[in-house]
mmCIF file of C-alpha atoms in Angstrom:
data_model
loop_
_atom_site.group_PDB
_atom_site.id
_atom_site.type_symbol
_atom_site.label_atom_id
_atom_site.label_comp_id
_atom_site.label_asym_id
_atom_site.label_seq_id
_atom_site.Cartn_x
_atom_site.Cartn_y
_atom_site.Cartn_z
ATOM 1 C CA UNK A 22 0.000 0.000 0.000
ATOM 2 C CA UNK A 23 1.218 3.475 -0.789
ATOM 3 C CA UNK A 24 0.969 6.140 1.875
ATOM 4 C CA UNK A 25 0.555 9.854 1.244
ATOM 5 C CA UNK A 26 3.317 12.159 2.525
ATOM 6 C CA UNK A 27 2.108 15.411 4.072
ATOM 7 C CA UNK A 28 4.529 18.097 5.232
ATOM 8 C CA UNK A 29 3.438 20.366 8.062
ATOM 9 C CA UNK A 30 3.904 24.076 7.189
ATOM 10 C CA UNK A 31 6.917 24.286 9.520
ATOM 11 C CA UNK A 32 8.540 21.303 7.775
ATOM 12 C CA UNK A 33 7.869 22.882 4.361
ATOM 13 C CA UNK A 34 9.730 26.029 5.452
ATOM 14 C CA UNK A 35 12.622 23.970 6.789
ATOM 15 C CA UNK A 36 12.780 22.040 3.514
ATOM 16 C CA UNK A 37 12.780 25.225 1.408
ATOM 17 C CA UNK A 38 15.745 26.656 3.364
ATOM 18 C CA UNK A 39 17.986 23.657 2.713
ATOM 19 C CA UNK A 40 20.529 23.460 -0.125
ATOM 20 C CA UNK A 41 19.222 21.864 -3.326
ATOM 21 C CA UNK A 42 21.451 18.782 -3.040
ATOM 22 C CA UNK A 43 20.096 18.062 0.456
ATOM 23 C CA UNK A 44 16.534 18.645 -0.782
ATOM 24 C CA UNK A 45 17.056 15.977 -3.447
ATOM 25 C CA UNK A 46 18.297 13.470 -0.868
ATOM 26 C CA UNK A 47 15.386 14.200 1.463
ATOM 27 C CA UNK A 48 12.901 13.941 -1.403
ATOM 28 C CA UNK A 49 14.286 10.490 -2.222
ATOM 29 C CA UNK A 50 13.705 9.546 1.432
ATOM 30 C CA UNK A 51 10.095 10.815 1.182
ATOM 31 C CA UNK A 52 9.560 8.463 -1.761
ATOM 32 C CA UNK A 53 10.804 5.560 0.339
ATOM 33 C CA UNK A 54 8.553 6.557 3.256
ATOM 34 C CA UNK A 55 5.392 6.564 1.135
ATOM 35 C CA UNK A 56 6.129 2.985 0.038
ATOM 36 C CA UNK A 57 7.272 1.797 3.458
ATOM 37 C CA UNK A 58 6.756 4.175 6.418
ATOM 38 C CA UNK A 59 8.867 1.934 8.640
ATOM 39 C CA UNK A 60 12.025 1.361 6.598
ATOM 40 C CA UNK A 61 15.155 -0.258 7.964
ATOM 41 C CA UNK A 62 16.858 2.347 10.141
ATOM 42 C CA UNK A 63 13.649 4.087 11.165
ATOM 43 C CA UNK A 64 13.562 4.552 14.931
ATOM 44 C CA UNK A 65 10.773 5.576 17.300
ATOM 45 C CA UNK A 66 11.713 8.665 19.284
ATOM 46 C CA UNK A 67 12.102 8.234 23.026
ATOM 47 C CA UNK A 68 9.486 9.949 25.143
ATOM 48 C CA UNK A 69 6.959 10.125 22.319
ATOM 49 C CA UNK A 70 6.072 6.786 20.793
ATOM 50 C CA UNK A 71 3.982 8.397 18.028
ATOM 51 C CA UNK A 72 7.015 9.947 16.320
ATOM 52 C CA UNK A 73 9.587 8.179 14.190
ATOM 53 C CA UNK A 74 12.775 9.439 12.670
ATOM 54 C CA UNK A 75 14.813 8.408 9.704
ATOM 55 C CA UNK A 76 18.422 9.342 8.965
ATOM 56 C CA UNK A 77 19.480 10.897 5.670
ATOM 57 C CA UNK A 78 23.204 11.508 6.075
ATOM 58 C CA UNK A 79 23.588 14.255 8.693
ATOM 59 C CA UNK A 80 19.917 15.196 8.344
ATOM 60 C CA UNK A 81 16.854 13.747 10.047
ATOM 61 C CA UNK A 82 13.187 13.497 9.110
ATOM 62 C CA UNK A 83 10.810 13.334 12.088
ATOM 63 C CA UNK A 84 7.378 12.027 11.184
ATOM 64 C CA UNK A 85 4.201 10.368 12.441
ATOM 65 C CA UNK A 86 2.397 7.484 10.751
ATOM 66 C CA UNK A 87 -1.377 7.233 10.376
ATOM 67 C CA UNK A 88 -2.008 3.641 9.293
ATOM 68 C CA UNK A 89 -5.778 4.047 9.102
ATOM 69 C CA UNK A 90 -5.683 6.948 6.643
ATOM 70 C CA UNK A 91 -2.411 5.806 5.015
ATOM 71 C CA UNK A 92 -0.585 9.079 5.736
ATOM 72 C CA UNK A 93 2.965 9.946 6.698
ATOM 73 C CA UNK A 94 2.936 13.345 8.421
ATOM 74 C CA UNK A 95 6.365 14.996 8.279
ATOM 75 C CA UNK A 96 6.641 17.123 11.409
ATOM 76 C CA UNK A 97 10.168 18.420 11.170
ATOM 77 C CA UNK A 98 13.368 17.978 9.220
ATOM 78 C CA UNK A 99 16.834 19.384 9.487
ATOM 79 C CA UNK A 100 20.417 18.873 10.568
ATOM 80 C CA UNK A 101 20.987 16.335 13.316
ATOM 81 C CA UNK A 102 22.604 18.938 15.577
ATOM 82 C CA UNK A 103 19.394 20.872 16.160
ATOM 83 C CA UNK A 104 16.424 18.880 14.850
ATOM 84 C CA UNK A 105 15.393 17.533 18.259
ATOM 85 C CA UNK A 106 15.457 20.992 19.878
ATOM 86 C CA UNK A 107 12.644 22.064 17.551
ATOM 87 C CA UNK A 108 10.178 19.361 18.619
#
């Protein structure tokens, strides 16, 4: 089953500010998430079991999965050094 990826407005702004080469890598990760929202390497965040994260080099995508509506809601994305401060 294919899921639908939805970026929250905050995540859209974060995505737009990134360099084009990083955007391409993150977009490729989005395509993987819509096919399989729990890919190898995806980890549930501690303290909030509804959020997952996936690594894309030094960048992270934090997202929630809605299995009933087949949606992947991207909450935040950015460099690993500050992505968790923004949650």
